[in-house]
XYZ file of C-alpha atoms in Angstrom:
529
model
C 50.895 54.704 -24.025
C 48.447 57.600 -24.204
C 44.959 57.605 -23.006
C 43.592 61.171 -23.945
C 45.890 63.763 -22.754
C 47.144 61.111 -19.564
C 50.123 59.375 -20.075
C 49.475 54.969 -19.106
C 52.461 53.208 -17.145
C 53.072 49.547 -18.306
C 51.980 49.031 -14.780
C 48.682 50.738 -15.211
C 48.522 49.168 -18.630
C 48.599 45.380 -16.698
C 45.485 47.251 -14.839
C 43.680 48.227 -17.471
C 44.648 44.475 -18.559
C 43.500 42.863 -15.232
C 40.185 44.827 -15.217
C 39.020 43.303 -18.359
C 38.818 39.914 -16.370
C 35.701 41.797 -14.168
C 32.942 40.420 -15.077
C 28.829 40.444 -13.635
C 28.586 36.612 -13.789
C 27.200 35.019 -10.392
C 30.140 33.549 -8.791
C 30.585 30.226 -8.380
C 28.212 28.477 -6.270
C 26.130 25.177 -6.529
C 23.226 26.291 -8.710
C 25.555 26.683 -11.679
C 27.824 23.835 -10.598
C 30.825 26.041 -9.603
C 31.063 28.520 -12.463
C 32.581 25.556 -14.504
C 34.803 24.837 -11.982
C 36.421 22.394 -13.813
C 37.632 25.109 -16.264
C 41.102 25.260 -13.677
C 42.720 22.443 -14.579
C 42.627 23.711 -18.500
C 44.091 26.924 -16.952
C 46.553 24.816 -14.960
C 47.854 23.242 -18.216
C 47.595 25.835 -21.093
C 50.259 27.941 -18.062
C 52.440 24.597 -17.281
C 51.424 24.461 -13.595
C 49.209 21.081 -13.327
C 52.547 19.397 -12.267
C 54.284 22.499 -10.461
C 51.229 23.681 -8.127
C 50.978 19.645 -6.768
C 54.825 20.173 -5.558
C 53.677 23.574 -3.351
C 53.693 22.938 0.417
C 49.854 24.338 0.938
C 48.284 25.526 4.269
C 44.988 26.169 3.294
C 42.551 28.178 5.657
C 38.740 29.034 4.965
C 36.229 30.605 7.351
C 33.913 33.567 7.505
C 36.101 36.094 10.107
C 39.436 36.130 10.880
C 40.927 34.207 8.011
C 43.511 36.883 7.044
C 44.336 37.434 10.258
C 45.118 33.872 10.521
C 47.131 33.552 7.393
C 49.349 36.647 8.111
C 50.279 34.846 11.569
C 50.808 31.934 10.154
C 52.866 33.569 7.065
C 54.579 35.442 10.125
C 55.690 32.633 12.080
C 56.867 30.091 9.689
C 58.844 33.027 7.913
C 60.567 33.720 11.740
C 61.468 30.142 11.713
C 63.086 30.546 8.840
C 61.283 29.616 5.695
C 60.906 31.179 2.309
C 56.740 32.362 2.551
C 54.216 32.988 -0.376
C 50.944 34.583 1.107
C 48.207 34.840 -1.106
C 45.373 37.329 0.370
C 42.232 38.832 -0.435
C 40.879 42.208 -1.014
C 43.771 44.032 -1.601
C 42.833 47.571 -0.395
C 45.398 50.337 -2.065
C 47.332 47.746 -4.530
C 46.388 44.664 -6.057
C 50.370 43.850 -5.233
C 49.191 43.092 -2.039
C 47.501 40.134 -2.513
C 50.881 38.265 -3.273
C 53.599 38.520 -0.662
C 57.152 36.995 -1.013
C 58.612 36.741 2.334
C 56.572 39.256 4.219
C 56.632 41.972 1.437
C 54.436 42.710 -1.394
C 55.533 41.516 -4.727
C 57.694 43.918 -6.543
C 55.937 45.665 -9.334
C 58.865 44.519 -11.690
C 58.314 40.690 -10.469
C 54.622 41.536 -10.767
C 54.645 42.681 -14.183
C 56.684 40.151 -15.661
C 54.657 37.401 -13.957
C 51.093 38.571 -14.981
C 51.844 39.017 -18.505
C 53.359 35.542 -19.394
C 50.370 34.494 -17.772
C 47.698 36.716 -19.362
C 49.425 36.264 -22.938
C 49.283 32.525 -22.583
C 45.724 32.635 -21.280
C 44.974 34.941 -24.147
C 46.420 32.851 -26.991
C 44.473 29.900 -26.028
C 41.135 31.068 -25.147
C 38.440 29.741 -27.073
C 34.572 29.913 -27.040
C 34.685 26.753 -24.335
C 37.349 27.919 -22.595
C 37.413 31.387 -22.141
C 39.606 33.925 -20.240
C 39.554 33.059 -16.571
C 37.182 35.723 -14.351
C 39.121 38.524 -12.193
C 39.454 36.229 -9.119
C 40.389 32.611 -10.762
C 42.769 34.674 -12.515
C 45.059 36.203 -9.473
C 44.976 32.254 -7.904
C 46.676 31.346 -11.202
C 49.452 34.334 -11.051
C 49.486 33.475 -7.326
C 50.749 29.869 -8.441
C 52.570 31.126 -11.482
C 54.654 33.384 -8.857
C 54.768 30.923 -5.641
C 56.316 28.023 -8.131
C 58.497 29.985 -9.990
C 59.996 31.830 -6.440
C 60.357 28.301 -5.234
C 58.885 29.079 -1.996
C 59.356 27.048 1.093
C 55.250 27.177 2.011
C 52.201 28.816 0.665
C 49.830 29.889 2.894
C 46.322 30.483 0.508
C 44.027 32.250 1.952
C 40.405 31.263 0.376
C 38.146 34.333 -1.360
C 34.935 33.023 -0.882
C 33.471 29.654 0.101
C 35.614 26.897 0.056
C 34.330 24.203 -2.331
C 34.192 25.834 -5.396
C 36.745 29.240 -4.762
C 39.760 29.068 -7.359
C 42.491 28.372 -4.228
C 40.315 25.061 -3.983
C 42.328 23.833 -7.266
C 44.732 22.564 -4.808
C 44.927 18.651 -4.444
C 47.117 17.692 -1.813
C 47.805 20.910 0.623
C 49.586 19.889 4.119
C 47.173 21.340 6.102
C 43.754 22.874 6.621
C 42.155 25.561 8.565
C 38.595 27.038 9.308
C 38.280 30.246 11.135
C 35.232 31.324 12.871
C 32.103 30.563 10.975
C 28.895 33.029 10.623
C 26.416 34.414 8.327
C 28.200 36.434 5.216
C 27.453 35.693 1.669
C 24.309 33.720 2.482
C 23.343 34.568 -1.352
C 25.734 32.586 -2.339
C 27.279 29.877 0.496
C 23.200 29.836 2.089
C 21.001 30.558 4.683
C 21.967 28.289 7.390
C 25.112 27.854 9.463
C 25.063 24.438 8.447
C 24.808 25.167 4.929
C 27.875 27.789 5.235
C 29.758 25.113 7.135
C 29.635 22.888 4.510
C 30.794 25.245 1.794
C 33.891 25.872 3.715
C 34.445 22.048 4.604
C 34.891 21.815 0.626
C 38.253 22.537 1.123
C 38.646 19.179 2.945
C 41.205 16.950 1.311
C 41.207 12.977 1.922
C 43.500 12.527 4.844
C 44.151 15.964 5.230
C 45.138 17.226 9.370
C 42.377 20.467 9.811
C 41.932 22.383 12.484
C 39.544 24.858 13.609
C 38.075 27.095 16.267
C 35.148 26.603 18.372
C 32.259 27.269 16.249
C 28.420 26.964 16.742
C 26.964 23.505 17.238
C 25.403 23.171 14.078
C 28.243 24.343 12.317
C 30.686 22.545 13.951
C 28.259 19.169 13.310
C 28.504 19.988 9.377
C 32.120 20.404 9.784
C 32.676 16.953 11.992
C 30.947 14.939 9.096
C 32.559 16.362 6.083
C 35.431 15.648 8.060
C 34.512 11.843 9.019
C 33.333 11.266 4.842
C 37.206 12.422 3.954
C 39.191 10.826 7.283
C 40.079 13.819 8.336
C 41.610 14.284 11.697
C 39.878 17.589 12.570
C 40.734 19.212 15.948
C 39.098 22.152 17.515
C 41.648 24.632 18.549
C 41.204 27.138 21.523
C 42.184 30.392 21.731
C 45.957 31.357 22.247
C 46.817 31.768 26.279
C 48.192 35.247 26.471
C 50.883 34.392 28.987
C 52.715 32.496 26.103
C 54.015 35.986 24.771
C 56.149 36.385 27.671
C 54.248 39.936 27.867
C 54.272 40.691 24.830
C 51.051 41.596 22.516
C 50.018 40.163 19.388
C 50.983 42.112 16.395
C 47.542 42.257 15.294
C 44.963 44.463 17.481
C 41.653 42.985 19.675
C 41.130 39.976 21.616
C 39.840 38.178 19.140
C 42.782 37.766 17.583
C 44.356 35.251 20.108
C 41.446 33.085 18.461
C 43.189 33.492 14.895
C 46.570 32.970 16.927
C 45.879 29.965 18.705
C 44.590 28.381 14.802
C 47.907 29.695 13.569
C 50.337 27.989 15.852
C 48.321 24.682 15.137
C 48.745 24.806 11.292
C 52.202 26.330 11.955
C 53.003 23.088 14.225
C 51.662 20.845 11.667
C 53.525 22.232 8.859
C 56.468 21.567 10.453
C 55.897 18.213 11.648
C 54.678 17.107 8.006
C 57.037 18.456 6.057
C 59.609 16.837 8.238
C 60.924 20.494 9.260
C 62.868 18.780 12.799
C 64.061 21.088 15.119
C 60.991 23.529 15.522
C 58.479 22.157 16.670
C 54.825 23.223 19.086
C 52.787 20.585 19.349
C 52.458 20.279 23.359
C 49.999 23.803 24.042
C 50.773 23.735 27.650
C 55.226 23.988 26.527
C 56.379 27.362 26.325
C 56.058 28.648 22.658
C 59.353 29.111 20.858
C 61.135 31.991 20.518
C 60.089 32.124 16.668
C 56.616 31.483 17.044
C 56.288 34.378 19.752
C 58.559 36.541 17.183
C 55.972 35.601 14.264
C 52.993 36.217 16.190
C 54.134 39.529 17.786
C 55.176 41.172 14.496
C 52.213 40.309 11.974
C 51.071 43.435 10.381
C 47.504 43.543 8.088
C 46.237 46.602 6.779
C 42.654 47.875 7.547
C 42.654 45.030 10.501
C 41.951 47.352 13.727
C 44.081 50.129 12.417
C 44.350 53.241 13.857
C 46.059 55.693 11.655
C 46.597 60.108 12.573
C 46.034 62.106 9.579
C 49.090 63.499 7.860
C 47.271 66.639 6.520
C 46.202 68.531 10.002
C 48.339 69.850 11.860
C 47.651 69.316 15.567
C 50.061 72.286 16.923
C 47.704 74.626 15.170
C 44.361 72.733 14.454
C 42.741 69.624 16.050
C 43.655 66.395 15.939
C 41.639 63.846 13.463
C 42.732 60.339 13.594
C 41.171 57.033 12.003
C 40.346 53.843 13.504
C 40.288 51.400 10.396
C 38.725 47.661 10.445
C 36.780 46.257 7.245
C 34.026 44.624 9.531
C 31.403 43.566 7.318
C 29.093 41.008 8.569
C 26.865 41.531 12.835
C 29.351 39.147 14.571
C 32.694 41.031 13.182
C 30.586 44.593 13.577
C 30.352 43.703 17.305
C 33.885 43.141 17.783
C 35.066 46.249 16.102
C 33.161 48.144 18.324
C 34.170 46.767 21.308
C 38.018 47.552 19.793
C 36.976 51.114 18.885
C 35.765 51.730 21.717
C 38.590 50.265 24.622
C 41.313 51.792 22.059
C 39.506 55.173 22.506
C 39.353 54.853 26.266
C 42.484 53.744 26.319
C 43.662 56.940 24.158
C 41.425 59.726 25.795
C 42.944 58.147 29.477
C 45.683 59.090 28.432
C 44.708 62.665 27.863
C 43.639 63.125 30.868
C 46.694 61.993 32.896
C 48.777 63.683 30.838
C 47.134 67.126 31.858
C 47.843 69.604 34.779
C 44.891 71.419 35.279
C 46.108 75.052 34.962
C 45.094 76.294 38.221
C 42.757 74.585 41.451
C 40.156 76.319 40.960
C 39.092 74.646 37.713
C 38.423 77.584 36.324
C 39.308 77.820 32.073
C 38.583 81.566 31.301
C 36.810 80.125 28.737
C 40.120 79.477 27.151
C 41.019 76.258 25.651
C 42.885 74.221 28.733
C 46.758 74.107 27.771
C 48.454 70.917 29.466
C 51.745 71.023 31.238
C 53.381 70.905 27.919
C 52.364 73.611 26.279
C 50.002 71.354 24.291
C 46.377 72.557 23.662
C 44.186 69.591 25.597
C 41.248 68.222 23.002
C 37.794 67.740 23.505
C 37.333 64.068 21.864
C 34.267 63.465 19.896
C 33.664 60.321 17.870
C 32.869 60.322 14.377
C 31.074 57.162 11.855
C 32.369 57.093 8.911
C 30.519 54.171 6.870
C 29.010 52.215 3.922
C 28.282 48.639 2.997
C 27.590 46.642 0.190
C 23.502 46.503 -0.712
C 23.747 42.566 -0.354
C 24.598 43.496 3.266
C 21.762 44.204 6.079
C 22.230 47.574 7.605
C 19.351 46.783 9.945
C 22.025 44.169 11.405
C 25.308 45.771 11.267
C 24.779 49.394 12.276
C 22.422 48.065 15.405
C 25.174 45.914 16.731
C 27.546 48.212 16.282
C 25.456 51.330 17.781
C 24.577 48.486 21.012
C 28.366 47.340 21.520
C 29.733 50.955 21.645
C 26.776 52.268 23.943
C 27.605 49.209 26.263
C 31.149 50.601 26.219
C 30.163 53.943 26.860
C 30.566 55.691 23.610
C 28.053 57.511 21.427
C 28.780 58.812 18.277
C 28.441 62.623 17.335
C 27.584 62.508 13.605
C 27.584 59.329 11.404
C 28.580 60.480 7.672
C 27.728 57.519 4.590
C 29.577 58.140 1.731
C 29.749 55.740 -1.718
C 33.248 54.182 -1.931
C 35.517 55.766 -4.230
C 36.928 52.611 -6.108
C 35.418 51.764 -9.538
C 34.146 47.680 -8.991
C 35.000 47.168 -12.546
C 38.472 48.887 -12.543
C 41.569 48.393 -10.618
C 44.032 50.820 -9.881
C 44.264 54.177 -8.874
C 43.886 55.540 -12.175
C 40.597 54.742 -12.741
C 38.520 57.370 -11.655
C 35.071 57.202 -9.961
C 31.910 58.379 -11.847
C 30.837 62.649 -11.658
C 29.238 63.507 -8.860
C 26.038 64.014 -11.534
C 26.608 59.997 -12.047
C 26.531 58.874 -8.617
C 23.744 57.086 -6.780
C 22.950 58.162 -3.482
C 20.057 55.960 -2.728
C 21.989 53.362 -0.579
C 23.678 55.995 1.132
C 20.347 57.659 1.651
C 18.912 54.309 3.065
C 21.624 53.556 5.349
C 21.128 56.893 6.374
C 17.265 56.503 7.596
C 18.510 53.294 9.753
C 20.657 55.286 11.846
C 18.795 58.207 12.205
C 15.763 55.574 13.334
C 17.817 53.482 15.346
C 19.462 57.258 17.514
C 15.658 58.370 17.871
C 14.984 54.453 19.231
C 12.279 54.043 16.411
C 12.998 50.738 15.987
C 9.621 49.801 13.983
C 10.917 52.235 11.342
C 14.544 51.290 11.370
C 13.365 47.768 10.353
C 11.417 48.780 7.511
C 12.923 47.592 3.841
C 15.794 50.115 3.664
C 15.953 49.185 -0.127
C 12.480 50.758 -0.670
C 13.684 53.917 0.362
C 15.229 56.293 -1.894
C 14.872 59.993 -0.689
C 16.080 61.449 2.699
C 17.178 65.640 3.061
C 20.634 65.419 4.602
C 20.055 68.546 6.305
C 17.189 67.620 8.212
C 19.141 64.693 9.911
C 20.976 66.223 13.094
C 22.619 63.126 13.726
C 24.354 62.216 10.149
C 25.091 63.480 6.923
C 25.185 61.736 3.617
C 28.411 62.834 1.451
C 28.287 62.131 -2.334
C 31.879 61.487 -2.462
C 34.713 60.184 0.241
C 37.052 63.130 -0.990
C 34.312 65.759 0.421
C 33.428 63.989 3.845
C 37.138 63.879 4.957
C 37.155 67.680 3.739
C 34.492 68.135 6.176
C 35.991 66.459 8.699
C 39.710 68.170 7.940
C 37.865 71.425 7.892
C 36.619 71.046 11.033
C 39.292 69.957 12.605
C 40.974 72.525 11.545
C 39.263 74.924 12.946
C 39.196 74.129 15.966
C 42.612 74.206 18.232
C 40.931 72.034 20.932
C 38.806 69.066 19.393
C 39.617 65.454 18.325
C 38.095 63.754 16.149
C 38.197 59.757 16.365
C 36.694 58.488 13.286
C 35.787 54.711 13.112
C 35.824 53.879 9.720
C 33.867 50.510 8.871
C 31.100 48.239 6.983
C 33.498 47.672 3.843
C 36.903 46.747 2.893
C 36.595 48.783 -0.004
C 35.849 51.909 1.987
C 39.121 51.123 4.378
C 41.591 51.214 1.139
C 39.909 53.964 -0.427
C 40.655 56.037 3.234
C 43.899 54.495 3.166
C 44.765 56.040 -0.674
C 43.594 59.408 0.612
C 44.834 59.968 3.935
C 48.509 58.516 3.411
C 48.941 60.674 -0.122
């Protein structure tokens, strides 16, 4: 198929298809009684899966950090033990492929294809004024189901998109067993204002009976949690975090200390899984037994994109130009902000330690010529300077993410050179990599601008002004700011930064790149080309 002069893969076509779903309806929430919620169990039927989806052995995990990081462990160990996995995740960040993965791999785009149009021709047929096409998201936890029952998977680990009580994966009657990550404010628009409020959104996923587990949480979210839990009889246990000295001295597969938090939750749903589904012969109930050889396995090689990833550009060639290299982690809310600072920064210390034992100084004197310092190698040694590269979505408070994250790194010892704020690249109403942003002429700076004006008030400690109403705020000369720079597209601030990387033989630039998941793929498209 044609589209102008560009040719349209059937691939691209199931896009284009897919992107038609996108809609600017709220989403779901309590004012307008869960977006129809009931509308799933038509879905279920008109696609034959009311009676397949309620033979699908479910772990089910909500929470406001750390609940893909929990699912991929989970998917991770039971898969080690043996067992045919489904793992349903959300955002994708380069592919929407990636939300549905068969045994530890993305869905083929063959399996893919053939699986979203029997569904989306069905859905099609049948829609009528009262029940219309399913919205983007209720529409991928259908072709999840479609794909997990027709695979005849062993276990499907769901991870929830948003909320709990009224989020599409919630469509699930019976799973085997629940989990709640850590809890904190994020979506407070739609979930509320309080802890306790949140709490109870994600407690919707409660089922009557139902083993959860979760990790220690704040006292008034952890109340809201025990009652929805006593209402249901639900045995709900509290988790702690994974003992290190389980791994035999080995590392989690998945970067940061916080992740032995998401571990620890994902050898207690593992555990359970087993146990309820009858699965003898690997078993971890007993935290204080050694773990089993599988579970360390699982645990030790989970892999999630744009989780604490730190990725060297392909395009710069350190033998003749600098180095640039990213450090990748979709933080989005002040609690997960803090911790990917404090990962930034000890994986930066870590890295520039390194450095410096690795080079001889050239003579005892100390003396560089004013050269650039060549270590024992050969190798030029870099200066290492430390880069922001950021943006957030406007329902997110700059005034608490970029001060936690500025406070954390400062604590650690690091202080970044030049913070750059750039719109993402990906279209919100498109998917795939075909759709192309808007002309520069198109785009609107003003957030950018905003965020901007924060940081440069928060580096000059002007914190009256950095607390003003950012969204008031429209106008800001990039050039007058010594500290940042506002880029109208992400192609032209990684030219910047490849530029000057380039050159320069002796500098290194470590770029944290944070505040959206949507920023992380659209780095992740353009740096792995």
């Amino acid at each position: 198929m044609a589209e102008g002069n560009k040719t349209v893969t059937a691939y691209e076509e199931a896009l284009d298809a897919l992107s038609s779903l996108i809609t600017k309806r709220s989403r779901a929430d309590k004012s307008n009684n869960g977006d129809r919620f009931e509308l799933l169990s038509d879905y279920l039927k008109i696609l034959d899966l009311d009676v397949a989806i309620s033979q699908l052995k479910v772990i089910h995990v909500a929470g406001t950090k750390g609940k893909g990081s929990t699912c991929t462990f989970t998917e991770s160990i039971l898969r080690n033990c043996g067992f045919r996995t489904g793992l349903f995740t959300s955002p994708h960040l380069i592919d929407v492929r990636e939300r549905f993965r068969l045994d530890g791999d993305d869905i083929s785009e063959d399996k893919f294809l053939a699986y979203f149009w029997w569904c989306y021709d069905r859905l099609k047929e049948k829609a009528t004024e009262d029940i219309p096409m399913p919205s983007y998201f209720r529409f991928l936890a259908l072709l999840a189901f479609k794909i997990f029952t027709a695979e005849q998977i062993d276990v499907a680990i769901l991870e929830v998109g948003l909320g709990g009580r009224f989020d599409a994966t919630n469509v699930v009657q019976k799973p085997v067993v629940c989990g709640i990550s850590s809890l904190g404010y994020d979506h407070m628009e739609i979930l509320g204002n309080t802890l306790g409020e949140i709490a109870g959104e994600k407690a919707g996923i409660f089922k009557y009976g139902v083993p959860a587990f979760t990790v220690p949480q704040p006292d008034e979210a952890m109340r809201v949690l025990e009652e929805n839990a006593s209402k249901l009889d639900v045995p709900l246990q509290v988790v702690p975090p994974l003992d290190a000295s389980l791994l035999n001295g080995l590392k989690l597969g998945l970067e940061g200390e916080h992740q032995y938090m998401n571990a620890g939750l994902a050898v207690a749903l593992s555990s359970t899984w087993l146990q309820r589904t009858s699965q003898l012969g690997i078993n971890y109930l007993d935290t204080t037994s050694p773990l089993p050889e599988q579970f360390i396995k699982g645990l030790t090689m989970a892999n999630l994109q744009g989780r604490a990833q730190i990725v060297p550009d392909r395009y710069t060639n350190s033998e003749t130009s600098g180095d640039l290299v990213f450090y990748l982690d979709g933080a989005h809310s002040p609690e997960s902000m803090e911790i990917c600072a404090r990962w930034f920064s000890l994986a930066i210390k870590e890295e520039n330690q390194q450095e410096t034992f690795d080079f001889q100084p050239p003579n005892s004197s100390g003396s560089s010529n004013g050269l650039p310092q060549r270590q024992h190698d050969g190798k030029i040694r870099k200066n290492s300077a430390q880069i922001l590269l950021f943006n957030c979505m406007s329902v997110r408070d700059p005034q608490l993410l970029l001060p936690s994250l500025m406070k954390t790194c400062a604590r650690h010892g690091v202080y970044f050179k030049k913070a750059l704020f750039v719109p993402n690249a990906s279209v919100y109403n498109k998917v795939g990599s075909h759709a192309l942003p808007p002309t520069e002429t198109q785009i609107d700076l003003s957030w950018q601008f905003a965020l901007q004006r924060v940081w440069e008030n928060l580096m000059l400690g002007d914190k009256d002004n950095a607390s003003e109403d950012v969204k008031d705020y429209t106008e800001l000369s990039a050039r007058s700011c010594e500290n940042s720079a506002v880029f109208s597209s992400l192609p032209l601030a990684i030219k910047w930064l490849r530029d000057s990387v380039q050159q320069n033989q002796s500098l290194r630039f470590q770029v944290l790149v944070t505040g959206s998941l949507h920023l992380i793929g659209d780095v992740l498209k353009i740096v792995k080309k």
